[in-house]
CSV table of C-alpha atoms and ligand atoms in Angstrom, one decimal:
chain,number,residue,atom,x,y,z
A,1,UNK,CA,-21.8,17.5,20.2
A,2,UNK,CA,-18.6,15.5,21.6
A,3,UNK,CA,-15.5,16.3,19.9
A,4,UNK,CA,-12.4,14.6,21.1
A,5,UNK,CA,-8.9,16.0,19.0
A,6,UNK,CA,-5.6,13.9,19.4
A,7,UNK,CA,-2.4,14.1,17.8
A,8,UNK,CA,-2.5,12.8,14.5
A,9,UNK,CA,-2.3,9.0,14.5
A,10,UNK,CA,0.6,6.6,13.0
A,11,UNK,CA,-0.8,2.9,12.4
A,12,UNK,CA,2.3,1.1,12.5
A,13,UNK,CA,1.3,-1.6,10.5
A,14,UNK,CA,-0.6,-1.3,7.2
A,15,UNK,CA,-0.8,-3.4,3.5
A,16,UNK,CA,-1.0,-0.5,0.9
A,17,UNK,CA,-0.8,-3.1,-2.1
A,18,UNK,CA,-0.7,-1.9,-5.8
A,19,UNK,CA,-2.1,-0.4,-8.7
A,20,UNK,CA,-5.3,1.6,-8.7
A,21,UNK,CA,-6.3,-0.3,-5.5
A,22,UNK,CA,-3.3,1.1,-3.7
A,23,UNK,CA,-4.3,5.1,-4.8
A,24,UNK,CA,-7.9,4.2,-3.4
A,25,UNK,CA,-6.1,2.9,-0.2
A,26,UNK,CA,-3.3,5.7,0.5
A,27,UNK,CA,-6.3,8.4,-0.3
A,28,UNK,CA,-8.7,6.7,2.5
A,29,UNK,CA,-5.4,6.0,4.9
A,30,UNK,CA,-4.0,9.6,4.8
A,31,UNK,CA,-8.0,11.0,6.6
A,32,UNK,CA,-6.9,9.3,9.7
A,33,UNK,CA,-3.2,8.3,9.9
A,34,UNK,CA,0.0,11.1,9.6
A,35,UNK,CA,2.3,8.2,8.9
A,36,UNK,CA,2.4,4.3,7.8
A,37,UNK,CA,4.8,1.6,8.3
A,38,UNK,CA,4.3,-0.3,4.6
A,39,UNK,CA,4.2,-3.7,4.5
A,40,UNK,CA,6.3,-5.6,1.9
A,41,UNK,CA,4.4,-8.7,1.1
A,42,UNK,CA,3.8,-6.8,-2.5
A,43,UNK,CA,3.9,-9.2,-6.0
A,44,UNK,CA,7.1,-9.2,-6.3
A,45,UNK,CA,8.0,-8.4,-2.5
A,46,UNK,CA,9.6,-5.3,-1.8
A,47,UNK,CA,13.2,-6.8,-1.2
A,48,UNK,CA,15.9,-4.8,-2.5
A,49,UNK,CA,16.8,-0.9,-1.5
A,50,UNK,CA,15.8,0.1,-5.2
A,51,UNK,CA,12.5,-1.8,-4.6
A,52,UNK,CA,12.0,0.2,-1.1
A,53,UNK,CA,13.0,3.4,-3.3
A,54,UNK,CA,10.6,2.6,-6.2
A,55,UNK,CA,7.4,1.9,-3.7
A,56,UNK,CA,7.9,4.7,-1.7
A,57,UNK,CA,7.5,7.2,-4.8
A,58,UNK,CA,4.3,5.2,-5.9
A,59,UNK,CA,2.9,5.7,-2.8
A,60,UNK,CA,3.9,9.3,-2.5
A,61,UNK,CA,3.1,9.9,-6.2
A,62,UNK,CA,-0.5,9.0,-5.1
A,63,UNK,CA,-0.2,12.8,-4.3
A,64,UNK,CA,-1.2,12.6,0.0
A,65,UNK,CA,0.7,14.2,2.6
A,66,UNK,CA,0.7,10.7,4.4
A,67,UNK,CA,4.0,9.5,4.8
A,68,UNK,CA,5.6,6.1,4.3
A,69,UNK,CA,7.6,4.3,6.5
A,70,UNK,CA,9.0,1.8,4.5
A,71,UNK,CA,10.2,-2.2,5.4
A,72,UNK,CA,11.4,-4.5,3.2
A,73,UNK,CA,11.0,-8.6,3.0
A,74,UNK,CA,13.3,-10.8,5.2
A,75,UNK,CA,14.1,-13.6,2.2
A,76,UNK,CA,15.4,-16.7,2.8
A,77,UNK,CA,18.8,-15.5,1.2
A,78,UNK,CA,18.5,-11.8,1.4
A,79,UNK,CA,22.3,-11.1,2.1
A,80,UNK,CA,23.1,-9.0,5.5
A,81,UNK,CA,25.7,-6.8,3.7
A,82,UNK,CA,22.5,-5.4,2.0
A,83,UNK,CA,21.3,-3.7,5.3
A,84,UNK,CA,23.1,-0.6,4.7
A,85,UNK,CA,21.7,0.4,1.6
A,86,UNK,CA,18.1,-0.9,2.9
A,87,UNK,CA,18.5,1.8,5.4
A,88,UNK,CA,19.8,4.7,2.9
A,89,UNK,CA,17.1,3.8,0.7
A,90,UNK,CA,14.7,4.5,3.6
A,91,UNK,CA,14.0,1.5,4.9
A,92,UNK,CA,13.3,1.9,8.8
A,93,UNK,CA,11.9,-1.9,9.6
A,94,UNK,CA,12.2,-5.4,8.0
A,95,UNK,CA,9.4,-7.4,7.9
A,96,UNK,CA,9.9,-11.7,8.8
A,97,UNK,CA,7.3,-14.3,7.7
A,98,UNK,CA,7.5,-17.7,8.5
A,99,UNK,CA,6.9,-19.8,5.4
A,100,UNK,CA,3.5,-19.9,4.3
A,101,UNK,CA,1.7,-18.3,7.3
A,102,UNK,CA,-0.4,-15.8,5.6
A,103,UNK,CA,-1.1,-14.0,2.4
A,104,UNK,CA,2.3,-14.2,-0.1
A,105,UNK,CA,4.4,-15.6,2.7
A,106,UNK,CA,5.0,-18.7,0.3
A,107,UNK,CA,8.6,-17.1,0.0
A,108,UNK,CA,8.8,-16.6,3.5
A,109,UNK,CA,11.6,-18.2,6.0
A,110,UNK,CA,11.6,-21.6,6.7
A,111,UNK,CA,14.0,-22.1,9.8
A,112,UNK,CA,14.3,-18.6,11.7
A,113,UNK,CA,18.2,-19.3,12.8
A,114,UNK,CA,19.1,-19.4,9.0
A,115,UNK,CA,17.5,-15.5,9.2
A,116,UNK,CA,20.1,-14.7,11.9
A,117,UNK,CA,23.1,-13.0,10.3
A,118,UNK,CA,20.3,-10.4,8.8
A,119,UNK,CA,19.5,-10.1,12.0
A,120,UNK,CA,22.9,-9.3,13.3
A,121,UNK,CA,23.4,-7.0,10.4
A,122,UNK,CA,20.2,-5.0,11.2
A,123,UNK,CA,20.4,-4.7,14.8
A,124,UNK,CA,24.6,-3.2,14.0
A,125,UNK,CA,22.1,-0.8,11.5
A,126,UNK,CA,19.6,-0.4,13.9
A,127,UNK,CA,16.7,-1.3,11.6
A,128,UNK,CA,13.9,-2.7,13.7
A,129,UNK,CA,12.5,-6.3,13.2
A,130,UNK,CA,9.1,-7.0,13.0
A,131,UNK,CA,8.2,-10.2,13.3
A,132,UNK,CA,4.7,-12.1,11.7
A,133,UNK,CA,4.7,-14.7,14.8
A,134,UNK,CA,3.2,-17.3,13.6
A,135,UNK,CA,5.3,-21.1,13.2
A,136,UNK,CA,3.8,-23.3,10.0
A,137,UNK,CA,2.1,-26.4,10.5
A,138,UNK,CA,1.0,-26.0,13.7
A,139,UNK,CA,-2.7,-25.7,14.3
A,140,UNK,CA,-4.3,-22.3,13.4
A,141,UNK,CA,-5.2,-21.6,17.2
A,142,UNK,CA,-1.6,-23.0,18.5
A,143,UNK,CA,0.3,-21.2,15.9
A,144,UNK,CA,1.0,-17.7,17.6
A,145,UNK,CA,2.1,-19.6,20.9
A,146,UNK,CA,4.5,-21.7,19.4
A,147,UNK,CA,6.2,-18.5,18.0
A,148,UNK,CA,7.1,-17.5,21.5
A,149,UNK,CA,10.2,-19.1,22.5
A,150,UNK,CA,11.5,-17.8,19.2
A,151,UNK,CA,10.8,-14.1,20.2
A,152,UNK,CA,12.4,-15.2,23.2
A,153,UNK,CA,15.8,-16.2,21.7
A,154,UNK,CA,16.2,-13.7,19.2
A,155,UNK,CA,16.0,-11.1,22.2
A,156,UNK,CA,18.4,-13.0,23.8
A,157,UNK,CA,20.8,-13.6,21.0
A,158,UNK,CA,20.3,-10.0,20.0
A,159,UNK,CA,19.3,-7.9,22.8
A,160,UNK,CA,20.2,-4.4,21.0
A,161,UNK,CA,17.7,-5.3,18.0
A,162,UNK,CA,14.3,-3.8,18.6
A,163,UNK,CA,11.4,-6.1,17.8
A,164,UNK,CA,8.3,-6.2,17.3
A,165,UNK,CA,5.7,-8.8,17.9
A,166,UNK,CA,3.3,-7.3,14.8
A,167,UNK,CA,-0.2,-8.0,15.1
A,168,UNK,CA,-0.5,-9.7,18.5
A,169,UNK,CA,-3.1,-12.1,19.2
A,170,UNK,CA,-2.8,-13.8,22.5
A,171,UNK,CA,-2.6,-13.6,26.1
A,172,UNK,CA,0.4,-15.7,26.4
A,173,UNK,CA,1.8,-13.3,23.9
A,174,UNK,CA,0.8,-10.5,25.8
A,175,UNK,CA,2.8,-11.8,29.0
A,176,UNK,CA,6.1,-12.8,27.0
A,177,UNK,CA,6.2,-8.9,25.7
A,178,UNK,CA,6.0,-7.7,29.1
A,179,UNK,CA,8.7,-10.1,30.5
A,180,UNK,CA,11.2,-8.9,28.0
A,181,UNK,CA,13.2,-5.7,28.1
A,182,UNK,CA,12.4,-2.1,26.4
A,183,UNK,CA,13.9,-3.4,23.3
A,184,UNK,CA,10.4,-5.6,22.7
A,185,UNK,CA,7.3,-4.5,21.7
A,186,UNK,CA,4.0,-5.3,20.5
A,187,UNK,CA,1.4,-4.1,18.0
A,188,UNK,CA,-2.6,-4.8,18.5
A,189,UNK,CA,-4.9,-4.3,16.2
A,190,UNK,CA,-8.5,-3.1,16.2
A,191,UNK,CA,-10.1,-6.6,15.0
A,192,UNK,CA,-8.0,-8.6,17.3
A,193,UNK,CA,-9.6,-6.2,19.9
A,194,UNK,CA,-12.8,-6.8,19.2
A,195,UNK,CA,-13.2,-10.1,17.6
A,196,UNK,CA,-12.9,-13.7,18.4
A,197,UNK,CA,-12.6,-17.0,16.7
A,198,UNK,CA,-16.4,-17.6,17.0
A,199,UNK,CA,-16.9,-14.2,14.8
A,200,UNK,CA,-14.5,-16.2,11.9
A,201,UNK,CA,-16.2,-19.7,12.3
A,202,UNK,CA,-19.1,-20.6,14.4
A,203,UNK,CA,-20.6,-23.4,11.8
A,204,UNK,CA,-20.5,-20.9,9.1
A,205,UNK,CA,-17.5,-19.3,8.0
A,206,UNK,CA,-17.1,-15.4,7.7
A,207,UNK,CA,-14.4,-14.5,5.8
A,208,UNK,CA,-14.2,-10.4,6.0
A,209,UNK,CA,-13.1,-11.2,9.7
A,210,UNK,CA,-10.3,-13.8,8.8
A,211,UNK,CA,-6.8,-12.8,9.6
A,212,UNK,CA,-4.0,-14.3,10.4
A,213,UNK,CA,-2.9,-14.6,13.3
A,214,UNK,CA,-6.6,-15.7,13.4
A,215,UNK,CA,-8.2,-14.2,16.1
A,216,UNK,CA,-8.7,-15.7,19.6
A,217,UNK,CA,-10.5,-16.6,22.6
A,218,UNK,CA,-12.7,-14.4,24.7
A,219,UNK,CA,-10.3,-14.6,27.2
A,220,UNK,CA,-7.3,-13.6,24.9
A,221,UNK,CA,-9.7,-10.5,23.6
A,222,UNK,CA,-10.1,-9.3,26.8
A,223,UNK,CA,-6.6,-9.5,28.0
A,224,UNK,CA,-5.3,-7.3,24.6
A,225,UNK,CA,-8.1,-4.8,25.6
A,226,UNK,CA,-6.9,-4.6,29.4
A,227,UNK,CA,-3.4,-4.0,27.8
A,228,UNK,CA,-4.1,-1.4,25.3
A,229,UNK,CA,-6.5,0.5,28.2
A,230,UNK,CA,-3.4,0.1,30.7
A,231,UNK,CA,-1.5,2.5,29.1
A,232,UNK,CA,1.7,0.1,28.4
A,233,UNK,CA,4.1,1.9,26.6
A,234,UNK,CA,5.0,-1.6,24.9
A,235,UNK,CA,1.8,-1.8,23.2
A,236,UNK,CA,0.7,0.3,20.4
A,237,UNK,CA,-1.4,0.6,17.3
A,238,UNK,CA,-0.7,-1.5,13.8
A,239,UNK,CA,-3.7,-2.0,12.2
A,240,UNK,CA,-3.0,-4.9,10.4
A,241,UNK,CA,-5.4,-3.4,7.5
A,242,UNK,CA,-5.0,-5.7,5.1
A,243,UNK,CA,-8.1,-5.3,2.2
A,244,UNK,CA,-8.6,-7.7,-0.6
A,245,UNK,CA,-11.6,-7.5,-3.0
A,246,UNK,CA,-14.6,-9.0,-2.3
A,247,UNK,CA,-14.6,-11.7,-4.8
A,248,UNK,CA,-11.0,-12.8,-3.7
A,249,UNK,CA,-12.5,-13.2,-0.2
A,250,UNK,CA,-15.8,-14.8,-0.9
A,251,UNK,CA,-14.0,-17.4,-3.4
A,252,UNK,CA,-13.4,-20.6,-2.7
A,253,UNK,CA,-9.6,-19.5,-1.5
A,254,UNK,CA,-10.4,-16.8,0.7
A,255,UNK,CA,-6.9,-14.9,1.9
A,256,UNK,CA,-6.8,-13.9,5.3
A,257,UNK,CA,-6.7,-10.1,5.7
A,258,UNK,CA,-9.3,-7.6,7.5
A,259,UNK,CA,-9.7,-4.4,5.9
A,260,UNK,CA,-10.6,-1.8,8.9
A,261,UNK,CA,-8.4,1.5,8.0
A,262,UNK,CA,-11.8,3.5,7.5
A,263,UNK,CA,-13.0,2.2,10.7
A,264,UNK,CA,-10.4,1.8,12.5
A,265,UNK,CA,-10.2,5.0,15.0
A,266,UNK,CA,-14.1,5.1,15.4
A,267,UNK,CA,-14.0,1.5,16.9
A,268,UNK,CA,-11.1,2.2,18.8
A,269,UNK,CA,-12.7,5.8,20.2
A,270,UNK,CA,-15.6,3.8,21.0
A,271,UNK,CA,-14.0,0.8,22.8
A,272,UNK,CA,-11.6,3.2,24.9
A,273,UNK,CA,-14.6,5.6,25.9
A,274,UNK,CA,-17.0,2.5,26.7
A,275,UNK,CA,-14.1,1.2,28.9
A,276,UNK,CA,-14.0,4.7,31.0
A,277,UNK,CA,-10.3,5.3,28.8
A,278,UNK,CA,-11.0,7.7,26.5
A,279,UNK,CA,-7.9,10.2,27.7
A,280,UNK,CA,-5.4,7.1,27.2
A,281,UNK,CA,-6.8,6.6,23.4
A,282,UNK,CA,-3.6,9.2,22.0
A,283,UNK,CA,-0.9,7.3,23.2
A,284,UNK,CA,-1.9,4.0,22.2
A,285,UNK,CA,-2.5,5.6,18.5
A,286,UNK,CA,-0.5,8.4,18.6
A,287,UNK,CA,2.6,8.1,21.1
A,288,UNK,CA,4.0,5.0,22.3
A,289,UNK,CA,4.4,4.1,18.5
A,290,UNK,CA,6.3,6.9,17.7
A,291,UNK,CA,8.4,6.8,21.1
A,292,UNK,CA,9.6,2.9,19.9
A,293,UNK,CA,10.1,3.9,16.5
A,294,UNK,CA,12.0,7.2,17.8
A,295,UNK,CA,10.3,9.7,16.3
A,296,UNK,CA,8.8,13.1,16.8
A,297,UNK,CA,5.1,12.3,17.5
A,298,UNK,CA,3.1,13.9,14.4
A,299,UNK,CA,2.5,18.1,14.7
A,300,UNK,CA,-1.0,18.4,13.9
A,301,UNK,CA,-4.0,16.8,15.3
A,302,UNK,CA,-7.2,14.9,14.4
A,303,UNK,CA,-10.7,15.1,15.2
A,304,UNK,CA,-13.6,12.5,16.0
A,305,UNK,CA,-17.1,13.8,16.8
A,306,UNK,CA,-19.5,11.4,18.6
A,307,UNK,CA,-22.0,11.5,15.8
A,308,UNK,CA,-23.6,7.8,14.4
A,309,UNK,CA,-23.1,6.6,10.8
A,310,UNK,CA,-23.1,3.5,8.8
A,311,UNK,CA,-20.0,2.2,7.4
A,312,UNK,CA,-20.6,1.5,3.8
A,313,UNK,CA,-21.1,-1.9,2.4
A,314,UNK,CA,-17.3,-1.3,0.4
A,315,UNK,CA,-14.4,0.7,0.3
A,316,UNK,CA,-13.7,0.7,-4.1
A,317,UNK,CA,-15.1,-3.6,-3.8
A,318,UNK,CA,-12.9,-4.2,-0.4
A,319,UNK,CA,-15.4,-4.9,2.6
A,320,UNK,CA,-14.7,-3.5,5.4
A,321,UNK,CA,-15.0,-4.8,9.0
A,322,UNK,CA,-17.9,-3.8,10.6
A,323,UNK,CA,-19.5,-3.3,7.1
A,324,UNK,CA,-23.1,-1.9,6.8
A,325,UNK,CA,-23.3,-1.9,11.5
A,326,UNK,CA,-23.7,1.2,12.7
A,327,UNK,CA,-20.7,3.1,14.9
A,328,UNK,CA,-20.9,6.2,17.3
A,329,UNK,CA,-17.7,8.0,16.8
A,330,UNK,CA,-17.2,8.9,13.2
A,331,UNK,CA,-13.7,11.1,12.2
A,332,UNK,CA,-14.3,14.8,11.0
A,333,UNK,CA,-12.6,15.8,7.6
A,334,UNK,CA,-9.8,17.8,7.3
B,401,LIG,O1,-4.5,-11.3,7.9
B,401,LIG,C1,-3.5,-11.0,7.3
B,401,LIG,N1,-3.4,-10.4,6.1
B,401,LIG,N2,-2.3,-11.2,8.0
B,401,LIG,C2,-1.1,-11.0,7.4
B,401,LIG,O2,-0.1,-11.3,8.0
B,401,LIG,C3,-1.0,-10.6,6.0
B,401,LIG,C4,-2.2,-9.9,5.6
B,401,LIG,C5,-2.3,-9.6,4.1
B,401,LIG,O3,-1.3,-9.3,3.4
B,401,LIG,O4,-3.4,-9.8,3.5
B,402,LIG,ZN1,0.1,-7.6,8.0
């Protein structure tokens, strides 16, 4: 049987959430990944350094050997002399929502320039920025696009800060990370590889595959997945695995989120080797991540066998993507 072993993947963007769910969530996360950047959107966010402090020891309580890269929650007044203790606390990233983009961003940012003295303060404490590039009120399809002349001038007005254009979703995106310098980079996730809009709403809605940034055309698909197989060191894996239980998402207010931890190096394994790629799989999930974040890339491995199984109806009452289809590459336990 196929066997293919890379070094031990990072996902560079993951919702860990709270409570018992979280414990289900770091258990599943630590058979794949060797380390997580955390995102902060918690209730209440994670905000201040004893808040970054307190997380991390739930998450390493949990008992794993995954380890936690934690961010903390850009708010509208969070004060830039805070950026220091952030750091020492063990913050390596913060995280920026627009107001109201996506799931508990109701206390995001409402004008981006009012955000800019944090982001003075963390590029002098070379905390990384990720970004959630979306701007409000514009149409769902329209909103990722409008983002990117703000990318553009928070490079410009801060060209030591590196940034990250989280979950990207567009071909236009795509293009204004490559046009700016080493200090910009871009995370792709596994649904925004493989689905477009007409998998969220094509007369009926299907609300395991809504995200936000929603995901896009056939045309922007296929330009993510010529990035990711070109072997940009720009580009690299954030999952974006953000689970909610089923109930919340068949409700009447479904929150966006797409839960594909479990999945998520199968599909990836199978889209690189149907693509002719396979040998450029580990840096995408393994490498370029770590290089941007500048860290040693993980000591031990991880294998995948080419042997078919079905992905479960649920993870502990999240649905996963690709729930109950049938996949090719499945990961071998440790
Ligand atoms: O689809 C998403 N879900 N996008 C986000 O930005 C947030 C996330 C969540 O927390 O559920
Ligand atoms: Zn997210």
């Amino acid at each position: 049987m196929q066997e293919l072993t890379i070094i031990r993947p990072d996902d560079f963007h993951t919702h860990l959430r709270q409570g018992d769910l979280m414990k289900d969530l770091v258990r599943e996360t630590s058979k794949s990944f060797g380390r997580v950047l955390v995102m902060p959107n918690t209730i209440p966010p994670v905000v201040t350094p004893d808040d970054v402090r307190a997380y991390k020891k739930e998450l390493q309580d949990v008992g794993t050997d995954l380890d936690f890269l934690m961010t903390f929650k850009i708010m509208p007044n969070l004060d830039p002399s805070s950026m220091t203790a952030l750091k020492e606390a063990g913050a390596v990233a913060g995280k920026f929502y627009p107001v109201g983009v996506t799931t508990h961003s109701e206390d995001g940012v409402a004008n981006i320039e009012s955000s800019y003295e944090v982001f003075e303060a963390m590029q002098e404490q070379d905390l990384i920025l990720c970004l959630h590039g979306e701007v409000p009120g514009v149409e769902d399809l329209e909103r990722e696009h409008a983002f990117l002349p703000q990318l553009k001038k928070i490079h410009e007005n801060f060209p030591r800060l590196r940034i990250i254009l989280e979950h990207t979703s567009t071909k236009a995106a795509v293009e204004m990370v490559q046009s700016l310098g080493d200090k910009v980079a871009a995370t792709i996730t596994v649904h925004h590889l493989l689905l477009t809009t007409s998998d969220v709403r094509n007369g009926e809605f299907h609300p395991h595959n809504f995200c936000a940034p929603i995901c896009k055309s056939e045309s922007d698909r296929k330009a993510l997945v010529e990035t990711v197989l070109s072997g940009n060191p720009k580009f690299f894996l954030g999952t974006d695995s953000a689970p909610h239980l089923k109930e919340n998402k068949e409700g009447d207010h479904p929150k966006p989120g797409v839960y594909t931890t479990p999945v998520a190096l199968p599909l990836l394994a199978q889209l690189f080797e149907e693509n002719g790629k396979l040998d450029h799989l580990e840096n995408f999930t393994s490498v370029f991540g770590a290089n941007f974040y500048e860290l040693e890339k993980n000591s031990d491995t991880m294998s995948l066998k080419k042997e078919e199984w079905s992905v479960p109806s649920d993870y502990f009452g999240v649905v996963p993507l690709k729930a109950l289809e049938k996949l090719t590459w499945s990961v071998i336990k440790n």
